[in-house]
Amino acid sequence: MAYTFACKDIGLDCGFKTKAKTKEELLPLIAKHAKEKHGMDPIPPDVMQKVQAAIKEKKGIF
Ligand SMILES: [Zn+2]
């Protein structure tokens, strides 16, 4: 199982995609990107809700 996130899934015009084995590992990667590329420090609660909803669980080999 892997968790994936793509910025375009929350409506951002951005090609960023990331994945991790757990949500706990994924969220810091998203936060780092949001800070560096989108100036979100921290990610606003409304955006974080979209992020949480956009995280996909993917079965298969990580
Ligand atoms: Zn992005």
Coordinates of N, CA and C and ligand atoms in Angstrom, one line a residue:
M1 N 0.8 -1.2 0.0 CA 0.0 0.0 0.0 C 0.9 1.2 0.0
A2 N 0.5 2.2 -0.8 CA 1.2 3.5 -0.8 C 0.1 4.6 -0.8
Y3 N 0.5 5.7 -0.3 CA -0.3 6.9 -0.3 C 0.2 7.9 -1.3
T4 N -0.6 8.4 -2.2 CA -0.1 9.4 -3.2 C -0.9 10.7 -3.1
F5 N -0.2 11.8 -3.5 CA -0.8 13.1 -3.5 C -0.3 13.8 -4.7
A6 N -1.2 14.5 -5.4 CA -0.8 15.4 -6.5 C -1.4 16.8 -6.3
C7 N -0.6 17.8 -6.5 CA -1.1 19.2 -6.3 C -2.3 19.5 -7.2
K8 N -2.3 18.9 -8.4 CA -3.4 19.2 -9.4 C -4.7 18.7 -8.8
D9 N -4.7 17.7 -7.9 CA -5.9 17.2 -7.4 C -6.6 18.1 -6.4
I10 N -5.9 19.1 -6.0 CA -6.6 20.2 -5.2 C -6.7 21.5 -5.9
G11 N -6.6 21.4 -7.3 CA -6.8 22.5 -8.1 C -5.7 23.5 -8.3
L12 N -4.5 23.1 -7.9 CA -3.3 23.9 -8.1 C -2.7 23.6 -9.5
D13 N -2.2 24.7 -10.1 CA -1.6 24.5 -11.4 C -0.1 24.2 -11.2
C14 N 0.1 22.9 -10.8 CA 1.4 22.5 -10.4 C 1.6 21.0 -10.7
G15 N 2.8 20.6 -11.1 CA 3.0 19.2 -11.5 C 3.5 18.4 -10.4
F16 N 3.5 18.9 -9.1 CA 4.1 18.1 -8.0 C 3.2 16.9 -7.7
K17 N 4.0 15.8 -7.5 CA 3.3 14.5 -7.1 C 4.3 13.9 -6.0
T18 N 3.7 13.3 -5.0 CA 4.6 12.6 -4.1 C 3.8 11.4 -3.6
K19 N 4.6 10.5 -3.0 CA 4.0 9.3 -2.4 C 4.9 8.8 -1.2
A20 N 4.2 8.0 -0.3 CA 4.9 7.5 0.9 C 4.1 6.3 1.3
K21 N 4.7 5.5 2.2 CA 4.1 4.3 2.7 C 2.9 4.5 3.6
T22 N 3.0 5.7 4.3 CA 1.9 6.0 5.3 C 1.5 7.5 5.1
K23 N 0.3 7.8 5.6 CA -0.1 9.2 5.6 C 0.8 10.1 6.5
E24 N 1.3 9.5 7.6 CA 2.1 10.2 8.5 C 3.5 10.6 7.8
E25 N 3.9 9.8 6.9 CA 5.1 10.1 6.1 C 4.8 11.1 5.0
L26 N 3.6 11.0 4.5 CA 3.3 11.8 3.3 C 3.1 13.2 3.6
L27 N 2.4 13.5 4.7 CA 2.0 14.9 5.1 C 3.2 15.8 5.2
P28 N 4.3 15.4 5.9 CA 5.5 16.3 5.9 C 6.0 16.6 4.5
L29 N 6.0 15.7 3.6 CA 6.5 15.9 2.2 C 5.6 16.9 1.5
I30 N 4.3 16.8 1.8 CA 3.4 17.8 1.2 C 3.6 19.2 1.8
A31 N 3.8 19.2 3.1 CA 4.0 20.5 3.9 C 5.2 21.2 3.4
K32 N 6.3 20.4 3.2 CA 7.6 21.0 2.7 C 7.4 21.6 1.3
H33 N 6.7 20.9 0.4 CA 6.5 21.4 -0.9 C 5.6 22.6 -0.9
A34 N 4.5 22.6 -0.1 CA 3.6 23.7 0.0 C 4.3 25.0 0.5
K35 N 5.3 24.8 1.4 CA 6.0 25.9 1.9 C 7.0 26.5 0.9
E36 N 7.7 25.6 0.2 CA 8.7 26.0 -0.7 C 8.1 26.5 -2.0
K37 N 7.1 25.9 -2.5 CA 6.6 26.3 -3.8 C 5.3 27.2 -3.8
H38 N 4.5 27.1 -2.7 CA 3.3 27.8 -2.7 C 3.2 28.8 -1.6
G39 N 4.3 28.9 -0.8 CA 4.4 29.9 0.3 C 3.4 29.7 1.4
M40 N 3.0 28.4 1.6 CA 2.0 28.1 2.6 C 2.8 27.6 3.8
D41 N 2.9 28.4 4.9 CA 3.7 28.0 6.1 C 3.0 28.5 7.3
P42 N 2.1 27.7 7.9 CA 1.8 26.3 7.5 C 0.7 26.3 6.5
I43 N 0.3 25.1 6.1 CA -0.8 24.9 5.1 C -2.1 25.4 5.9
P44 N -2.9 26.3 5.3 CA -4.1 26.7 5.9 C -5.1 25.6 6.1
P45 N -5.9 25.6 7.2 CA -6.8 24.5 7.5 C -7.7 24.1 6.3
D46 N -8.2 25.1 5.6 CA -9.1 24.8 4.4 C -8.4 24.0 3.3
V47 N -7.1 24.4 3.1 CA -6.3 23.7 2.1 C -6.0 22.3 2.6
M48 N -5.7 22.2 3.9 CA -5.3 20.9 4.5 C -6.5 19.9 4.4
Q49 N -7.7 20.4 4.5 CA -8.9 19.6 4.3 C -8.9 19.0 2.9
K50 N -8.6 19.9 1.9 CA -8.6 19.4 0.5 C -7.5 18.4 0.3
V51 N -6.3 18.7 0.9 CA -5.2 17.8 0.8 C -5.5 16.4 1.4
Q52 N -6.1 16.4 2.6 CA -6.5 15.1 3.2 C -7.5 14.3 2.3
A53 N -8.4 15.1 1.6 CA -9.4 14.5 0.8 C -8.8 14.0 -0.5
A54 N -7.7 14.6 -0.9 CA -7.1 14.3 -2.2 C -6.0 13.2 -2.1
I55 N -5.7 12.8 -0.9 CA -4.7 11.7 -0.7 C -5.3 10.4 -1.1
K56 N -4.6 9.7 -2.0 CA -5.2 8.4 -2.5 C -4.4 7.2 -2.0
E57 N -5.1 6.2 -1.7 CA -4.5 4.9 -1.3 C -4.3 4.1 -2.5
K58 N -3.1 3.6 -2.7 CA -2.8 2.8 -3.9 C -2.3 1.5 -3.4
K59 N -2.9 0.5 -4.0 CA -2.5 -0.9 -3.6 C -1.3 -1.3 -4.6
G60 N -0.5 -2.2 -4.1 CA 0.6 -2.6 -4.9 C 1.9 -2.4 -4.3
I61 N 2.9 -2.5 -5.1 CA 4.3 -2.4 -4.7 C 4.6 -0.9 -4.5
F62 N 5.2 -0.6 -3.4 CA 5.6 0.8 -3.2 C 6.8 1.2 -4.1
Ligands
ZN1 ZN 2.5 22.2 -5.8

